[in-house]
XYZ file of C-alpha atoms in Angstrom:
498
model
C -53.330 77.417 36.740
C -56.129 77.694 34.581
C -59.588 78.453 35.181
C -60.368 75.220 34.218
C -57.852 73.840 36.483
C -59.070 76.156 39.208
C -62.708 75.501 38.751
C -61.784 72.007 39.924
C -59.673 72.973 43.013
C -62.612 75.310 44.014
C -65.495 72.581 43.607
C -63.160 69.818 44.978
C -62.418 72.179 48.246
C -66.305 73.126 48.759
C -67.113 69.734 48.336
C -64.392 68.751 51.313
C -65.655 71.528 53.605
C -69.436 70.198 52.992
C -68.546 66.846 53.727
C -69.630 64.951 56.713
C -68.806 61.969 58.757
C -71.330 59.019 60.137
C -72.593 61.155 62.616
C -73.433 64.435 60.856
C -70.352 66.567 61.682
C -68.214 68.210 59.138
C -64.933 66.271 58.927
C -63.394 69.347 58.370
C -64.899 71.577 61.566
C -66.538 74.971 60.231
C -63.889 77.251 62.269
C -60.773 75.151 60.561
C -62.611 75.897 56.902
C -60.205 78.183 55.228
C -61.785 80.652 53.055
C -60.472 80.415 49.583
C -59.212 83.311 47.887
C -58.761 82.754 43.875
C -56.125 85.888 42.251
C -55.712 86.767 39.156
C -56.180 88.558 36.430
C -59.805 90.947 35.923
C -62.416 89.470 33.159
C -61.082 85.664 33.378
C -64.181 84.043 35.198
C -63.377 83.628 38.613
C -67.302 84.186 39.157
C -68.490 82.349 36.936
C -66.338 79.245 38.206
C -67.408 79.865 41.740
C -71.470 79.869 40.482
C -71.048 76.708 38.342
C -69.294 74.924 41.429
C -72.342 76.056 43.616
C -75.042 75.116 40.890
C -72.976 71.487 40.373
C -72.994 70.917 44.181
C -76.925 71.939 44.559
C -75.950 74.492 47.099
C -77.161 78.177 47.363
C -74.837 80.683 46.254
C -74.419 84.666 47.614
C -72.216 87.589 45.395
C -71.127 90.662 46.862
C -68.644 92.878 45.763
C -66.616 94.203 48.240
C -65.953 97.859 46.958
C -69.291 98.554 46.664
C -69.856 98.291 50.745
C -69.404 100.554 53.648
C -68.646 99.941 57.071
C -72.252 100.359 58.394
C -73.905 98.129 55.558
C -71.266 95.612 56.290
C -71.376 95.378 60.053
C -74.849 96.913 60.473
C -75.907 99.869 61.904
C -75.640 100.469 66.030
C -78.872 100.920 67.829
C -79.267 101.462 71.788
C -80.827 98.454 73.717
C -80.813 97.563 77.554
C -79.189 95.097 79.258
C -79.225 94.185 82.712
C -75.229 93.551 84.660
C -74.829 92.770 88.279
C -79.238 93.935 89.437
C -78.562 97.152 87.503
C -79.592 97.855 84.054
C -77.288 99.686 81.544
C -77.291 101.267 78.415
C -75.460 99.450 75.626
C -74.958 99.512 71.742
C -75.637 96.880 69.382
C -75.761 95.915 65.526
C -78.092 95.566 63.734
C -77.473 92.174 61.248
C -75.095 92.833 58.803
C -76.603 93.131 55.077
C -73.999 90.386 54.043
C -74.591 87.581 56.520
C -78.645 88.641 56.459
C -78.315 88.332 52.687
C -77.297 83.936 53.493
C -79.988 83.770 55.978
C -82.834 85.031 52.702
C -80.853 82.477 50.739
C -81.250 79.562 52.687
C -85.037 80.471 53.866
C -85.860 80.669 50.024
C -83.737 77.529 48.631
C -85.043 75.804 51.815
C -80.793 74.795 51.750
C -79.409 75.011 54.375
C -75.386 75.175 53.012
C -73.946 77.262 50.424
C -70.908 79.904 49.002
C -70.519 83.299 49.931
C -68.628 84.584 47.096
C -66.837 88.432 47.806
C -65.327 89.792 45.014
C -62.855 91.965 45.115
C -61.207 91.265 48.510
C -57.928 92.915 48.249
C -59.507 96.575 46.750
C -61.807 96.900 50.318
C -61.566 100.229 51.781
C -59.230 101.155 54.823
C -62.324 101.386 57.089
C -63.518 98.116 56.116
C -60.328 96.459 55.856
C -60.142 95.548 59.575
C -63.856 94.317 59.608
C -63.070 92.123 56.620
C -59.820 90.526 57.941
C -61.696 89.450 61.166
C -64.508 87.870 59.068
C -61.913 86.212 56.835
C -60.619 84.619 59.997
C -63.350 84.241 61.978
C -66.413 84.116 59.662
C -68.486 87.231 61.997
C -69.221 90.672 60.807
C -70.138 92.872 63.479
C -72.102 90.623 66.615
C -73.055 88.183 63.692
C -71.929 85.003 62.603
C -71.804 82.598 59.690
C -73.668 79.670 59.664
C -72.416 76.320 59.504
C -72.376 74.921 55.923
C -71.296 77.881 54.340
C -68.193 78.145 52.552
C -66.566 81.806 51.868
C -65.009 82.102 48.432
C -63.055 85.175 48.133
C -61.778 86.873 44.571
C -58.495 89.551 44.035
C -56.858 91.341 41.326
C -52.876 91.384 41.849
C -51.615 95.114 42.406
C -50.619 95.571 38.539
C -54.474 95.593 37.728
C -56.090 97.549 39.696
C -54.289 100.725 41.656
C -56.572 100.277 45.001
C -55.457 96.812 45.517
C -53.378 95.569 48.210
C -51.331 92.863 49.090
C -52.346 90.238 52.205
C -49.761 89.722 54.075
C -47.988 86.164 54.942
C -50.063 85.953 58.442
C -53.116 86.600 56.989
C -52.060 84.700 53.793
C -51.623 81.590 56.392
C -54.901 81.480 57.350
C -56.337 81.404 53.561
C -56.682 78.870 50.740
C -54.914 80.409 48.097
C -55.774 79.563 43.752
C -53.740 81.662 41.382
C -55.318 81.921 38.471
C -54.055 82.758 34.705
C -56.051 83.235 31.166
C -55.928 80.366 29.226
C -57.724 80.388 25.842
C -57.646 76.750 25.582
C -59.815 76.336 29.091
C -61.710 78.886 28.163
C -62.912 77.550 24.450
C -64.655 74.278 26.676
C -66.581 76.897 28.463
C -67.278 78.810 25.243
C -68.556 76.173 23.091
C -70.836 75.138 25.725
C -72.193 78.525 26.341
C -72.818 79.358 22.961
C -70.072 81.950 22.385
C -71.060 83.551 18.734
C -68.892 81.794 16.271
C -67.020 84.792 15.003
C -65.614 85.098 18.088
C -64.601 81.823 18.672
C -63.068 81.638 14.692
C -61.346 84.785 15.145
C -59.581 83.700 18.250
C -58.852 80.663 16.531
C -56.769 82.434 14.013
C -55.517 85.365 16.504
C -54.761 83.389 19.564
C -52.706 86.314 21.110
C -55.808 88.859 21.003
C -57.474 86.249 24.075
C -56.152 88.502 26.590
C -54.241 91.251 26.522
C -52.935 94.286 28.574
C -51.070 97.265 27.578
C -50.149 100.807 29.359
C -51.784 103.952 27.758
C -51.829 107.393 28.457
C -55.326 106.883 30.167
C -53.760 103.837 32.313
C -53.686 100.556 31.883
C -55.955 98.848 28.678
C -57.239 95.583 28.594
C -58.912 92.721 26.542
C -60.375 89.999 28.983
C -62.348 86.493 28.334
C -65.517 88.444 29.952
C -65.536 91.307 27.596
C -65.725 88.896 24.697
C -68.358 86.515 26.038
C -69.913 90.043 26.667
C -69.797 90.776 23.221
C -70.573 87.370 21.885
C -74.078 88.327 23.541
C -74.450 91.480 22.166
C -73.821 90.411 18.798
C -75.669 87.642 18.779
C -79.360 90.140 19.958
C -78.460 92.546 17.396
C -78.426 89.969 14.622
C -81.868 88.246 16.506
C -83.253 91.574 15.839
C -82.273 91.902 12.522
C -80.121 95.129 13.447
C -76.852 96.473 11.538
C -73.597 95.876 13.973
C -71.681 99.090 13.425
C -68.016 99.210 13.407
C -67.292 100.765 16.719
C -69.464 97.915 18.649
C -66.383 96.067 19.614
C -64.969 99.423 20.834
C -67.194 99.006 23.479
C -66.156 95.672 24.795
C -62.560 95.120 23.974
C -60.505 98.379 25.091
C -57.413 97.782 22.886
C -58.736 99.582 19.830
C -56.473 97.596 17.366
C -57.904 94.086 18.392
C -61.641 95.975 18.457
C -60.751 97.506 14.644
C -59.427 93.937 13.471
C -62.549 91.566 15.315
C -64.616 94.185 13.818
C -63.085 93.833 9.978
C -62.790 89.826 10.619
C -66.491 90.092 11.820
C -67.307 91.518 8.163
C -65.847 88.771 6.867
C -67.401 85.711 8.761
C -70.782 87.260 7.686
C -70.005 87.336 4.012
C -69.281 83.506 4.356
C -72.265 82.753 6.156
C -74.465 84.236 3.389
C -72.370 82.646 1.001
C -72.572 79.421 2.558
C -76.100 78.268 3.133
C -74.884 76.173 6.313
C -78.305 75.262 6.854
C -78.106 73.566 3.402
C -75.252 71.583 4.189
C -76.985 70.359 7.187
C -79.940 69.299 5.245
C -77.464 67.573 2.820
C -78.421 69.941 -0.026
C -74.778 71.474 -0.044
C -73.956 71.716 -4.336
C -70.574 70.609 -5.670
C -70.029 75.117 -6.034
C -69.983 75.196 -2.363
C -67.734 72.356 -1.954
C -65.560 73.837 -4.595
C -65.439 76.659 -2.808
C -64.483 75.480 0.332
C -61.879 73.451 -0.794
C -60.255 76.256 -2.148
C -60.875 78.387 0.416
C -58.108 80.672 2.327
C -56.968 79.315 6.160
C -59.565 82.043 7.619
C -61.847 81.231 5.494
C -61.815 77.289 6.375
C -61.501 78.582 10.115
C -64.639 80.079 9.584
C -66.689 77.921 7.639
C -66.043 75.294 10.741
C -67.294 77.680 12.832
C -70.392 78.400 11.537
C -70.700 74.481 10.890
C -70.253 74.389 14.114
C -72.640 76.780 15.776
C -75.540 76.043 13.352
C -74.919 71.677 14.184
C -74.810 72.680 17.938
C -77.736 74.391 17.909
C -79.553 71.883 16.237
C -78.274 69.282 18.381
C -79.291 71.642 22.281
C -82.717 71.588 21.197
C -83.171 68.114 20.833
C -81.538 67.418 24.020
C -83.085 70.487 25.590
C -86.524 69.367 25.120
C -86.026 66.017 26.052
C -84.340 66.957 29.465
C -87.380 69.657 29.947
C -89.493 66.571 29.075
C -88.219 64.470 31.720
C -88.872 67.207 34.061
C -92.666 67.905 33.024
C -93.482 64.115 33.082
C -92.854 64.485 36.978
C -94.789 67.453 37.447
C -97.715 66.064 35.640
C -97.186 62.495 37.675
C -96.914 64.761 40.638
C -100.972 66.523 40.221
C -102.188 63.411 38.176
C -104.914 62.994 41.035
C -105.965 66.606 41.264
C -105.709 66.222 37.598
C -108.474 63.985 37.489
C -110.634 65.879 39.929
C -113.281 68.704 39.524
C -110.808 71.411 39.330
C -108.216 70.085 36.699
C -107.270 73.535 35.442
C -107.088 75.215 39.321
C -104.587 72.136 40.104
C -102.016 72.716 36.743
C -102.063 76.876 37.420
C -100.667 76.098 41.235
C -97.993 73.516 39.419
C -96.934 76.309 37.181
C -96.992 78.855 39.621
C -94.691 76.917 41.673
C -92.525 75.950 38.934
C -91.967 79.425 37.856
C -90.815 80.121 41.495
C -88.731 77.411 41.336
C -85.001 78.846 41.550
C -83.239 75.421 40.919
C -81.019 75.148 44.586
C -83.199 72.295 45.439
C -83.666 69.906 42.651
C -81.070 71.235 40.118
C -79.906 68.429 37.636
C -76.796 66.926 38.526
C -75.938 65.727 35.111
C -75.297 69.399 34.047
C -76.458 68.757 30.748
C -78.562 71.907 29.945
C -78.431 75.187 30.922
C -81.209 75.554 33.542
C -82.613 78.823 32.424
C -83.429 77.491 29.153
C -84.921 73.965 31.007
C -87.085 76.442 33.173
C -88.939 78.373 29.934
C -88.834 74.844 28.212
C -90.784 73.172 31.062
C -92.999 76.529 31.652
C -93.802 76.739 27.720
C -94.867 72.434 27.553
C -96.970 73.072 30.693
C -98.590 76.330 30.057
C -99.184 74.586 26.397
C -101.181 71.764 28.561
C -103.007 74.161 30.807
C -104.684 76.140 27.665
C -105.495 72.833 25.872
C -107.110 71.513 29.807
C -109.475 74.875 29.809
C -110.191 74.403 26.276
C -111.482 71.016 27.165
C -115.114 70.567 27.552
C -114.981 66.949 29.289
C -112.940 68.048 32.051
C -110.624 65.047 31.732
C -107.393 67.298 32.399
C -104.946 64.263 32.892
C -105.806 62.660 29.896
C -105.670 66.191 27.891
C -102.352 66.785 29.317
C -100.896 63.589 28.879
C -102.192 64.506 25.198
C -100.198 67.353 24.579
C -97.289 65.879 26.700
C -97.622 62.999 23.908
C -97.154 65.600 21.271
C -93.966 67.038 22.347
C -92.402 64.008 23.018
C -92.810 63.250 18.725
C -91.952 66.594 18.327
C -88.709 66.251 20.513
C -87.783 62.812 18.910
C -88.161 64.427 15.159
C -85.143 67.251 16.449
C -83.548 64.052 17.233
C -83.250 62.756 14.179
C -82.802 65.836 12.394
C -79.963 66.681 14.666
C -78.355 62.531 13.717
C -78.795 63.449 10.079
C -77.309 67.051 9.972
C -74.024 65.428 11.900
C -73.963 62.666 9.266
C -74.341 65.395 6.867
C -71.762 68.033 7.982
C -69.319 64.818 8.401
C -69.654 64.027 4.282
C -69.517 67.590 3.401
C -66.341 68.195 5.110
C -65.340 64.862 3.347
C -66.267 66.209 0.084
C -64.922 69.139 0.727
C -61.245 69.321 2.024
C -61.086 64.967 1.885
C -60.951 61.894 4.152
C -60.369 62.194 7.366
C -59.008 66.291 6.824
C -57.604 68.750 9.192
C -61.082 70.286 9.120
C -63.021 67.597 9.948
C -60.543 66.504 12.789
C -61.021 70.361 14.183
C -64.907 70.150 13.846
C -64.894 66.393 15.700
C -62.912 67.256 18.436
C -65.182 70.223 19.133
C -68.136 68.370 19.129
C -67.103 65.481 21.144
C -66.273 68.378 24.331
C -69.843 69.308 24.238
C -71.993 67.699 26.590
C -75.152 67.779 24.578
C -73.784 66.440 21.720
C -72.199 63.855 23.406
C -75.394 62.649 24.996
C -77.460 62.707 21.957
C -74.683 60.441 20.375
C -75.046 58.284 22.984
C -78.647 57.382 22.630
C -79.456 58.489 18.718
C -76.110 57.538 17.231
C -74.312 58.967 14.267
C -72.463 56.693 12.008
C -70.240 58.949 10.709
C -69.358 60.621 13.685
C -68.164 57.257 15.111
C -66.528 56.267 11.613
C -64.607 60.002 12.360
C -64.245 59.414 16.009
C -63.074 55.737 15.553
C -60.553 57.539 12.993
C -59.784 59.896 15.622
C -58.401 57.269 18.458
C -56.771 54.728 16.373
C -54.310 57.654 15.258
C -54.187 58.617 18.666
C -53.012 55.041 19.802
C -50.604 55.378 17.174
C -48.795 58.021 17.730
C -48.868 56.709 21.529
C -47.148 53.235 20.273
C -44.337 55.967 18.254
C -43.461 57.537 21.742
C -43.515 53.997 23.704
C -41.294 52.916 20.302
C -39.136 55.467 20.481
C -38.416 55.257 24.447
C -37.392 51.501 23.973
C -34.637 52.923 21.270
């Protein structure tokens, strides 16, 4: 399956093992909780999966990677204690907690949550002095004298054999006692996960056009070389701080990501490319609807990778646009509660002493507790958001010689709430603006402006700000969209009555 597909089944499984009847108890008891083991392929995001499904459930979540562990840091190291047997006291070794199971106990004293995942990576590479220790806690959830708590799932990850030389196969006893996701690279899974991370848009173009460079593995004299999903999200990142920073991306950068030097030497000549059409461009013109009949001309004559590209940047630039609008809002909702939440120390002696302990503990804040369940925004980016708007208050609130620190607050609360409705806008008009262009451009209701649409209507954000701004040609497009849809639907129920 793919790691879409597999995201679900892990989510859907942890949310089964979690659940609980009208009494309290688990309705699946903690000792019949299989852990689930998720194979495949290196680089595909079987981690990342595994977080999201912990951050969408608003449980804690625990890595470890397996092969980096010994047997003592694993089971804990023996010490000598007493105990007393039969009147006579004796002499015997225990453990001290193992760094694993400790490491779930620090999780839930922090989160103040009390169920979460253990996530091991890794599983099937442990070492042979390990292995025993591991297949025990796989069955029985204790490492050394210590035990799992209730309310925590174990999520387990492998490479088959053919990637990776230390690996090993389980076998069909142990298999039996595990909940078992295979899981396969899929680029069209994996461009939902993209677009809503903010993969750079060369990458995303250029995979576009060379679907078969998504993942690959080949046999060299060094071993085995591979291309994953990771190592281009991992150099969507770098690219992206290098051109924040205004620094030249030299050739062999790609070298350093992708290990299949012919798909590194072509990203990095296609990379060339996309940047010579994004200076030619002037995206952020067409957004402001100040695109010139040259640039249409040229995009309408344009080569396939060119059009590819021009989407893409279209793309990235209206999405960008369109997350800060709905970031700020979301961060807004958020700040609106803290202030509600210190209104009356607001309006006390000490109005500046009460906002520095609210934005002391929202910067501890670590988002097991009260994470959004609308999974809307990133929750990094909501943190700094909420930390910038109330910092922002607390410097106006010293400034202010009255001492009226509600009212001052609620002052520069008032500001950013113009400030994030103006984004709004400008995000409704750059849509209806990319929408004409594209018109303009390649014609009604074009294979280009079908590819941008669809696109845009996966994203969350965008959807949302849709949803309460509108965007009249986005729904002229989208309307487009389903009534050809429905038609081709009514050909297939036409042609199964012939």
């Amino acid at each position: 399956m793919d790691i879409k597909e597999a995201s679900e089944q892990v989510k859907g499984a942890v949310r089964a093992y979690l659940s609980k009847d009208g009494r309290g108890l688990y309705r699946i008891p903690f000792r019949m909780q299989r852990p689930i083991i998720m194979m495949g392929p290196p680089g595909v995001g079987k981690t990342a999966v595994v977080r999201q499904a912990a951050d969408e459930l608003g449980v804690n979540f625990v890595s470890y990677s397996i092969t980096h562990h010994t047997r003592q840091s694993a089971l804990g190291l023996p010490f000598i204690t007493t105990r007393e047997y039969d009147g006579t006291s004796r002499s015997v070794s225990e453990y001290t907690m193992s760094e694993i199971v400790a490491a779930v106990f620090e999780a839930r004293e922090r989160s103040g949550v009390a169920e979460g995942i253990l996530f091991l990576d890794e599983v099937n590479c442990v070492s042979e002095t390990l292995a025993p220790a591991m297949l025990q806690f796989l069955q029985y959830k204790t490492l050394g004298m210590h035990s799992l708590p209730e309310g925590w799932v174990i999520v387990t990850a492998g490479n088959p054999p053919e990637y990776n030389r230390s690996a090993r196969e389980f076998d069909s006893a142990m298999l039996d006692r595990l909940m078992r996701i295979d899981v396969e690279p899929d680029l069209g899974a994996w461009r939902e996960y993209a677009l809503a991370h903010g993969v750079h848009p060369a990458v995303m173009t250029y995979l576009e056009a060379r679907p078969e460079n998504f993942y690959r593995m080949k046999t060299s004299a060094c071993g085995p070389v591979i291309v994953t999903p990771r190592g281009w999200e991992d150099l969507s990142r770098m690219l992206q701080a290098y051109e924040a920073e205004g620094m030249e991306v030299h050739s062999s950068l790609p070298g350093r990501y992708l290990q299949d030097g012919d798909v590194a030497l072509d990203f990095g000549a296609y990379y060339e490319l996309f940047r010579k059409y994004e200076d030619d461009y002037k995206v952020a013109d067409i957004l402001d609807g100040r695109a010139n009949a040259v640039i249409e001309e040229r995009a309408s004559g344009g080569r396939f990778d060119e059009r590819v590209a021009l989407v893409g940047l279209l793309l990235d630039a209206m999405l960008r646009r369109v997350r800060g609008a709905v970031e700020l809002e979301e961060a807004l909702r958020l700040v609106r509660k803290d202030l509600l939440d210190v209104k009356p120390q607001l309006e006390g002696d000490e109005p500046a002493v009460a906002l520095r302990a609210c934005i002391e503990s929202v910067a501890k804040f670590d988002g097991v507790r009260d994470r959004l369940k609308n999974q809307i925004c990133d929750g990094d980016v909501l943190k700094a958001e909420r930390l910038r708007i109330l910092n922002a208050a607390l410097s106006s609130v010293e400034d202010d010689a009255s001492k009226c620190g509600f009212k001052v607050a609620k002052s520069v609360f008032n500001s950013e709430c113009k400030r994030q409705v103006e984004l709004a806008k400008r995000a409704v008009a750059s849509l209806d603006n990319s929408f004409m262009f594209l018109d303009a451009a390649f014609g009604e209701d074009s294979q280009e402006a079908l590819i941008y649409l669809t696109k845009l209507s996966i994203d969350p954000t965008a959807a949302r700000l849709v949803g309460e701004y509108g965007s009249a040609e986005f729904m002229r497009h989208n309307k487009g969209l389903l009534l050809e849809e429905r038609g081709l639907e009514l050909l297939k129920e036409i042609k199964n009555l012939d």
